[in-house]
PDB file of C-alpha atoms in Angstrom:
ATOM      1  CA  MET U 876      60.906  72.637 -26.508  1.00 48.00           C
ATOM      2  CA  GLU U 877      62.550  69.790 -24.568  1.00 57.00           C
ATOM      3  CA  LYS U 878      66.353  69.536 -24.690  1.00 61.00           C
ATOM      4  CA  THR U 879      67.548  66.035 -25.637  1.00 67.00           C
ATOM      5  CA  THR U 880      71.321  66.414 -26.047  1.00 71.00           C
ATOM      6  CA  GLY U 881      72.130  65.083 -22.575  1.00 74.00           C
ATOM      7  CA  ASN U 882      75.657  63.641 -22.530  1.00 80.00           C
ATOM      8  CA  LEU U 883      75.943  63.145 -26.295  1.00 87.00           C
ATOM      9  CA  PRO U 884      79.370  63.943 -27.744  1.00 85.00           C
ATOM     10  CA  SER U 885      79.772  67.285 -29.466  1.00 86.00           C
ATOM     11  CA  GLU U 886      79.167  65.968 -32.998  1.00 88.00           C
ATOM     12  CA  VAL U 887      76.753  66.568 -35.843  1.00 88.00           C
ATOM     13  CA  ALA U 888      73.460  64.685 -35.324  1.00 90.00           C
ATOM     14  CA  TYR U 889      72.157  63.561 -38.716  1.00 92.00           C
ATOM     15  CA  VAL U 890      69.013  61.847 -37.444  1.00 94.00           C
ATOM     16  CA  ILE U 891      67.095  61.400 -34.174  1.00 94.00           C
ATOM     17  CA  LYS U 892      64.410  58.721 -34.107  1.00 95.00           C
ATOM     18  CA  GLU U 893      61.746  57.932 -31.504  1.00 95.00           C
ATOM     19  CA  ASP U 894      61.030  54.258 -30.927  1.00 95.00           C
ATOM     20  CA  PRO U 895      57.605  53.382 -32.390  1.00 94.00           C
ATOM     21  CA  THR U 896      56.617  51.161 -29.455  1.00 90.00           C
ATOM     22  CA  HIS U 897      58.436  52.753 -26.478  1.00 91.00           C
ATOM     23  CA  GLU U 898      58.079  56.527 -26.424  1.00 90.00           C
ATOM     24  CA  ASN U 899      60.863  57.053 -23.869  1.00 90.00           C
ATOM     25  CA  ILE U 900      63.473  55.447 -26.139  1.00 93.00           C
ATOM     26  CA  LEU U 901      65.316  57.695 -28.581  1.00 95.00           C
ATOM     27  CA  TYR U 902      68.032  56.832 -31.103  1.00 95.00           C
ATOM     28  CA  ALA U 903      70.547  59.332 -32.456  1.00 94.00           C
ATOM     29  CA  GLY U 904      72.668  58.868 -35.554  1.00 94.00           C
ATOM     30  CA  LEU U 905      75.755  61.038 -35.159  1.00 93.00           C
ATOM     31  CA  TYR U 906      78.925  61.741 -37.082  1.00 90.00           C
ATOM     32  CA  ARG U 907      80.674  58.573 -35.837  1.00 86.00           C
ATOM     33  CA  ALA U 908      78.159  56.279 -34.100  1.00 88.00           C
ATOM     34  CA  VAL U 909      74.604  55.463 -33.019  1.00 91.00           C
ATOM     35  CA  TYR U 910      73.469  56.302 -29.487  1.00 91.00           C
ATOM     36  CA  ILE U 911      70.426  55.281 -27.451  1.00 91.00           C
ATOM     37  CA  SER U 912      68.520  57.010 -24.663  1.00 91.00           C
ATOM     38  CA  THR U 913      65.887  55.274 -22.536  1.00 87.00           C
ATOM     39  CA  ASP U 914      64.826  58.469 -20.742  1.00 87.00           C
ATOM     40  CA  ARG U 915      63.918  60.717 -23.693  1.00 90.00           C
ATOM     41  CA  GLY U 916      67.351  62.255 -24.067  1.00 90.00           C
ATOM     42  CA  THR U 917      68.388  62.928 -20.475  1.00 89.00           C
ATOM     43  CA  SER U 918      71.264  60.439 -20.803  1.00 86.00           C
ATOM     44  CA  TRP U 919      72.730  58.530 -23.749  1.00 88.00           C
ATOM     45  CA  SER U 920      74.905  55.458 -24.252  1.00 84.00           C
ATOM     46  CA  LEU U 921      76.714  54.045 -27.277  1.00 82.00           C
ATOM     47  CA  LEU U 922      74.623  51.428 -29.067  1.00 82.00           C
ATOM     48  CA  GLY U 923      76.718  48.410 -30.067  1.00 67.00           C
ATOM     49  CA  LYS U 924      80.340  48.433 -31.225  1.00 64.00           C
ATOM     50  CA  ASN U 925      80.547  46.551 -34.515  1.00 67.00           C
ATOM     51  CA  MET U 926      79.834  49.580 -36.683  1.00 73.00           C
ATOM     52  CA  PRO U 927      82.794  51.477 -38.112  1.00 75.00           C
ATOM     53  CA  ALA U 928      83.326  55.094 -37.090  1.00 80.00           C
ATOM     54  CA  ALA U 929      81.145  56.490 -39.878  1.00 86.00           C
ATOM     55  CA  ALA U 930      78.529  59.196 -40.287  1.00 90.00           C
ATOM     56  CA  VAL U 931      75.014  57.777 -39.879  1.00 93.00           C
ATOM     57  CA  SER U 932      72.761  58.976 -42.691  1.00 93.00           C
ATOM     58  CA  ASP U 933      69.472  57.443 -41.522  1.00 95.00           C
ATOM     59  CA  LEU U 934      67.838  55.155 -38.950  1.00 96.00           C
ATOM     60  CA  GLU U 935      64.802  52.950 -39.518  1.00 96.00           C
ATOM     61  CA  ILE U 936      63.020  50.506 -37.194  1.00 95.00           C
ATOM     62  CA  ASP U 937      61.294  47.376 -38.478  1.00 93.00           C
ATOM     63  CA  VAL U 938      58.470  46.920 -35.971  1.00 91.00           C
ATOM     64  CA  GLN U 939      57.758  43.333 -37.029  1.00 90.00           C
ATOM     65  CA  SER U 940      61.306  42.020 -36.521  1.00 88.00           C
ATOM     66  CA  GLY U 941      62.412  44.543 -33.897  1.00 90.00           C
ATOM     67  CA  ASP U 942      65.530  45.435 -35.905  1.00 91.00           C
ATOM     68  CA  LEU U 943      67.115  48.873 -35.944  1.00 94.00           C
ATOM     69  CA  VAL U 944      68.706  49.500 -39.344  1.00 94.00           C
ATOM     70  CA  ALA U 945      71.396  52.174 -39.691  1.00 93.00           C
ATOM     71  CA  SER U 946      72.662  53.418 -43.034  1.00 94.00           C
ATOM     72  CA  THR U 947      75.996  55.218 -43.229  1.00 91.00           C
ATOM     73  CA  HIS U 948      77.736  57.538 -45.650  1.00 88.00           C
ATOM     74  CA  GLY U 949      79.796  55.112 -47.735  1.00 84.00           C
ATOM     75  CA  ARG U 950      80.398  52.437 -45.063  1.00 82.00           C
ATOM     76  CA  GLY U 951      77.431  50.120 -45.554  1.00 89.00           C
ATOM     77  CA  ILE U 952      74.213  49.277 -43.730  1.00 91.00           C
ATOM     78  CA  TYR U 953      74.082  47.733 -40.254  1.00 89.00           C
ATOM     79  CA  LYS U 954      71.335  46.310 -38.070  1.00 87.00           C
ATOM     80  CA  LEU U 955      70.822  45.536 -34.403  1.00 86.00           C
ATOM     81  CA  ASN U 956      67.925  43.692 -32.804  1.00 87.00           C
ATOM     82  CA  LEU U 957      66.077  45.792 -30.217  1.00 89.00           C
ATOM     83  CA  ILE U 958      63.944  43.111 -28.557  1.00 86.00           C
ATOM     84  CA  PRO U 959      66.465  42.481 -25.723  1.00 82.00           C
ATOM     85  CA  ILE U 960      66.489  46.222 -25.022  1.00 83.00           C
ATOM     86  CA  TYR U 961      62.717  46.221 -24.711  1.00 86.00           C
ATOM     87  CA  GLU U 962      62.971  43.287 -22.299  1.00 79.00           C
ATOM     88  CA  LYS U 963      65.485  45.056 -20.073  1.00 77.00           C
ATOM     89  CA  ILE U 964      63.287  48.125 -19.836  1.00 77.00           C
ATOM     90  CA  THR U 965      60.247  45.984 -19.003  1.00 73.00           C
ATOM     91  CA  LEU U 966      62.142  44.017 -16.334  1.00 70.00           C
ATOM     92  CA  ASN U 967      63.759  47.209 -14.975  1.00 68.00           C
ATOM     93  CA  LYS U 968      67.102  45.459 -14.465  1.00 67.00           C
ATOM     94  CA  VAL U 969      70.149  47.249 -13.041  1.00 70.00           C
ATOM     95  CA  GLY U 970      73.846  46.380 -13.307  1.00 81.00           C
ATOM     96  CA  ASP U 971      75.552  44.186 -15.901  1.00 90.00           C
ATOM     97  CA  PHE U 972      72.933  42.036 -17.587  1.00 88.00           C
ATOM     98  CA  LEU U 973      72.866  39.258 -20.211  1.00 92.00           C
ATOM     99  CA  PHE U 974      69.619  39.002 -22.158  1.00 89.00           C
ATOM    100  CA  ASP U 975      67.823  35.753 -22.971  1.00 88.00           C
ATOM    101  CA  GLN U 976      68.971  34.181 -26.209  1.00 90.00           C
ATOM    102  CA  PRO U 977      66.844  33.506 -29.272  1.00 88.00           C
ATOM    103  CA  ILE U 978      67.092  29.968 -30.639  1.00 92.00           C
ATOM    104  CA  ALA U 979      70.095  29.704 -32.947  1.00 94.00           C
ATOM    105  CA  LYS U 980      69.352  27.987 -36.259  1.00 94.00           C
ATOM    106  CA  LEU U 981      72.173  26.367 -38.206  1.00 93.00           C
ATOM    107  CA  PRO U 982      72.417  26.986 -41.966  1.00 91.00           C
ATOM    108  CA  PHE U 983      71.106  24.398 -44.415  1.00 91.00           C
ATOM    109  CA  GLN U 984      73.432  21.764 -45.801  1.00 84.00           C
ATOM    110  CA  ASP U 985      74.495  21.877 -49.456  1.00 79.00           C
ATOM    111  CA  ASN U 986      75.310  18.978 -51.729  1.00 70.00           C
ATOM    112  CA  ASN U 987      78.525  20.552 -52.981  1.00 62.00           C
ATOM    113  CA  GLN U 988      81.987  20.094 -51.475  1.00 56.00           C
ATOM    114  CA  ASN U 989      81.575  23.058 -49.123  1.00 57.00           C
ATOM    115  CA  GLY U 990      78.754  21.269 -47.286  1.00 74.00           C
ATOM    116  CA  VAL U 991      76.981  24.449 -46.108  1.00 83.00           C
ATOM    117  CA  ASN U 992      74.685  26.873 -47.874  1.00 87.00           C
ATOM    118  CA  TYR U 993      76.024  30.150 -46.495  1.00 85.00           C
ATOM    119  CA  ARG U 994      73.113  32.070 -47.992  1.00 88.00           C
ATOM    120  CA  THR U 995      70.920  30.492 -45.306  1.00 90.00           C
ATOM    121  CA  LEU U 996      73.251  31.506 -42.463  1.00 90.00           C
ATOM    122  CA  THR U 997      71.712  33.912 -39.954  1.00 89.00           C
ATOM    123  CA  LYS U 998      74.052  35.210 -37.280  1.00 90.00           C
ATOM    124  CA  VAL U 999      72.706  34.889 -33.746  1.00 90.00           C
ATOM    125  CA  PRO U1000      72.764  38.102 -31.645  1.00 88.00           C
ATOM    126  CA  ILE U1001      74.373  37.948 -28.192  1.00 93.00           C
ATOM    127  CA  THR U1002      73.109  41.025 -26.364  1.00 88.00           C
ATOM    128  CA  PHE U1003      74.172  42.373 -22.980  1.00 90.00           C
ATOM    129  CA  TRP U1004      74.299  45.574 -20.946  1.00 87.00           C
ATOM    130  CA  MET U1005      77.458  46.852 -19.241  1.00 88.00           C
ATOM    131  CA  THR U1006      77.747  49.508 -16.558  1.00 86.00           C
ATOM    132  CA  LYS U1007      81.278  50.345 -17.729  1.00 89.00           C
ATOM    133  CA  SER U1008      83.597  49.730 -20.669  1.00 89.00           C
ATOM    134  CA  GLU U1009      85.921  46.753 -20.279  1.00 95.00           C
ATOM    135  CA  LEU U1010      87.289  43.620 -21.923  1.00 97.00           C
ATOM    136  CA  VAL U1011      84.947  40.659 -21.413  1.00 98.00           C
ATOM    137  CA  THR U1012      85.072  36.996 -22.415  1.00 98.00           C
ATOM    138  CA  ILE U1013      82.086  35.461 -24.191  1.00 98.00           C
ATOM    139  CA  ARG U1014      82.062  31.684 -23.810  1.00 98.00           C
ATOM    140  CA  LEU U1015      79.817  28.769 -24.776  1.00 98.00           C
ATOM    141  CA  VAL U1016      79.897  25.674 -22.562  1.00 98.00           C
ATOM    142  CA  ASN U1017      78.342  22.242 -23.212  1.00 97.00           C
ATOM    143  CA  ASP U1018      76.490  20.053 -20.701  1.00 94.00           C
ATOM    144  CA  LYS U1019      79.810  18.525 -19.580  1.00 95.00           C
ATOM    145  CA  GLY U1020      81.184  21.937 -18.628  1.00 94.00           C
ATOM    146  CA  GLU U1021      83.583  21.942 -21.591  1.00 96.00           C
ATOM    147  CA  ASN U1022      84.366  25.120 -23.464  1.00 96.00           C
ATOM    148  CA  VAL U1023      83.257  24.777 -27.105  1.00 96.00           C
ATOM    149  CA  TRP U1024      83.755  28.373 -28.247  1.00 97.00           C
ATOM    150  CA  SER U1025      85.009  31.637 -26.772  1.00 97.00           C
ATOM    151  CA  ILE U1026      86.047  35.108 -27.820  1.00 97.00           C
ATOM    152  CA  GLU U1027      87.319  38.247 -26.106  1.00 97.00           C
ATOM    153  CA  PHE U1028      85.175  41.299 -26.737  1.00 96.00           C
ATOM    154  CA  ILE U1029      85.820  44.966 -25.910  1.00 93.00           C
ATOM    155  CA  ALA U1030      82.469  45.947 -24.423  1.00 91.00           C
ATOM    156  CA  LYS U1031      81.302  49.523 -24.173  1.00 84.00           C
ATOM    157  CA  ARG U1032      79.244  51.077 -21.409  1.00 80.00           C
ATOM    158  CA  GLY U1033      75.596  50.517 -22.282  1.00 79.00           C
ATOM    159  CA  TYR U1034      74.115  48.087 -24.784  1.00 79.00           C
ATOM    160  CA  ASN U1035      76.399  45.664 -26.612  1.00 86.00           C
ATOM    161  CA  GLN U1036      75.574  43.093 -29.252  1.00 85.00           C
ATOM    162  CA  TYR U1037      77.895  40.502 -30.771  1.00 90.00           C
ATOM    163  CA  ARG U1038      76.493  38.691 -33.822  1.00 89.00           C
ATOM    164  CA  TRP U1039      77.961  35.176 -33.960  1.00 94.00           C
ATOM    165  CA  ASN U1040      78.070  33.040 -37.109  1.00 94.00           C
ATOM    166  CA  MET U1041      78.016  29.816 -35.011  1.00 95.00           C
ATOM    167  CA  ILE U1042      81.404  28.727 -36.359  1.00 93.00           C
ATOM    168  CA  SER U1043      83.242  27.072 -33.460  1.00 91.00           C
ATOM    169  CA  ASN U1044      86.437  26.228 -35.335  1.00 87.00           C
ATOM    170  CA  HIS U1045      88.126  26.993 -38.649  1.00 81.00           C
ATOM    171  CA  VAL U1046      90.176  24.084 -39.983  1.00 76.00           C
ATOM    172  CA  GLU U1047      92.902  24.743 -42.530  1.00 72.00           C
ATOM    173  CA  SER U1048      96.159  23.172 -43.674  1.00 67.00           C
ATOM    174  CA  PRO U1049      99.027  24.078 -46.047  1.00 72.00           C
ATOM    175  CA  LEU U1050      99.000  20.520 -47.404  1.00 68.00           C
ATOM    176  CA  PRO U1051      98.163  20.146 -51.105  1.00 67.00           C
ATOM    177  CA  TYR U1052      94.556  19.249 -51.978  1.00 58.00           C
ATOM    178  CA  PHE U1053      93.421  20.002 -48.419  1.00 55.00           C
ATOM    179  CA  ILE U1054      90.062  21.796 -48.447  1.00 59.00           C
ATOM    180  CA  ASN U1055      89.825  24.385 -45.677  1.00 63.00           C
ATOM    181  CA  TYR U1056      86.472  24.371 -43.939  1.00 76.00           C
ATOM    182  CA  ASN U1057      84.460  25.872 -41.094  1.00 83.00           C
ATOM    183  CA  GLN U1058      83.214  23.669 -38.276  1.00 87.00           C
ATOM    184  CA  PHE U1059      79.820  24.739 -36.965  1.00 91.00           C
ATOM    185  CA  ILE U1060      78.615  24.134 -33.444  1.00 94.00           C
ATOM    186  CA  GLY U1061      76.415  21.049 -33.014  1.00 94.00           C
ATOM    187  CA  LYS U1062      72.706  21.067 -32.249  1.00 96.00           C
ATOM    188  CA  GLY U1063      71.686  20.953 -28.607  1.00 96.00           C
ATOM    189  CA  MET U1064      71.551  22.924 -25.365  1.00 98.00           C
ATOM    190  CA  TYR U1065      74.484  24.969 -24.099  1.00 98.00           C
ATOM    191  CA  GLN U1066      75.215  27.605 -21.493  1.00 98.00           C
ATOM    192  CA  LEU U1067      76.276  31.043 -22.656  1.00 98.00           C
ATOM    193  CA  GLN U1068      78.618  32.848 -20.266  1.00 98.00           C
ATOM    194  CA  ILE U1069      79.994  36.377 -20.226  1.00 98.00           C
ATOM    195  CA  LYS U1070      82.834  36.923 -17.786  1.00 97.00           C
ATOM    196  CA  THR U1071      83.187  40.525 -16.595  1.00 95.00           C
ATOM    197  CA  SER U1072      85.422  42.017 -13.910  1.00 93.00           C
ATOM    198  CA  THR U1073      82.634  41.731 -11.346  1.00 90.00           C
ATOM    199  CA  ALA U1074      80.358  38.889 -12.443  1.00 91.00           C
ATOM    200  CA  ASN U1075      79.852  35.782 -14.545  1.00 94.00           C
ATOM    201  CA  LEU U1076      76.636  36.324 -16.503  1.00 97.00           C
ATOM    202  CA  THR U1077      74.883  33.191 -17.783  1.00 97.00           C
ATOM    203  CA  THR U1078      71.860  32.137 -19.825  1.00 97.00           C
ATOM    204  CA  SER U1079      70.781  29.082 -21.786  1.00 97.00           C
ATOM    205  CA  PHE U1080      71.672  28.788 -25.477  1.00 97.00           C
ATOM    206  CA  GLU U1081      69.784  26.422 -27.793  1.00 96.00           C
ATOM    207  CA  VAL U1082      70.971  25.425 -31.272  1.00 96.00           C
ATOM    208  CA  GLU U1083      68.636  23.825 -33.811  1.00 95.00           C
TER     209      GLU U1083
END
């Protein structure tokens, strides 16, 4: 029997799942996080960072969408898109790496005073690989080189994914009768940048 514990932390493993399309990829749901191995368990890295520190009860992979769905004990259900991970393995990239972006689609407009139908909002995944844990800056720049949105993100070693709601600014006021609202990014082409301690990773970012 092949040993697959590798460098996993000394925690209870509730589920270990083999990827249905890439046999060398394994996923492990542990007591406090989800881990991924691309070499059948020889080495592991933390998968994402937006999940709370909760016991993972099950892992399922939707082959059609490429989403990994993790259920937890009492802390909700979370998902992460695996397609960028498949791309990195296929391209055999090394070092810090920013994956190509899917087209971001803005939510539909509503006729009420809020202006946006939030039920049609789909967060866009920003996926990247880091060789070490550090604080990075994720930034979106327009064709004039102007910063239209940015956020600092504590990246972990391995795969990271930030799911952005495409809100570039939240406008609010203490004045009476003022309706607070979210300002979404406009349609068009942008450049996505991730600033690390050693590089400035870039890729195109299209909004429809």
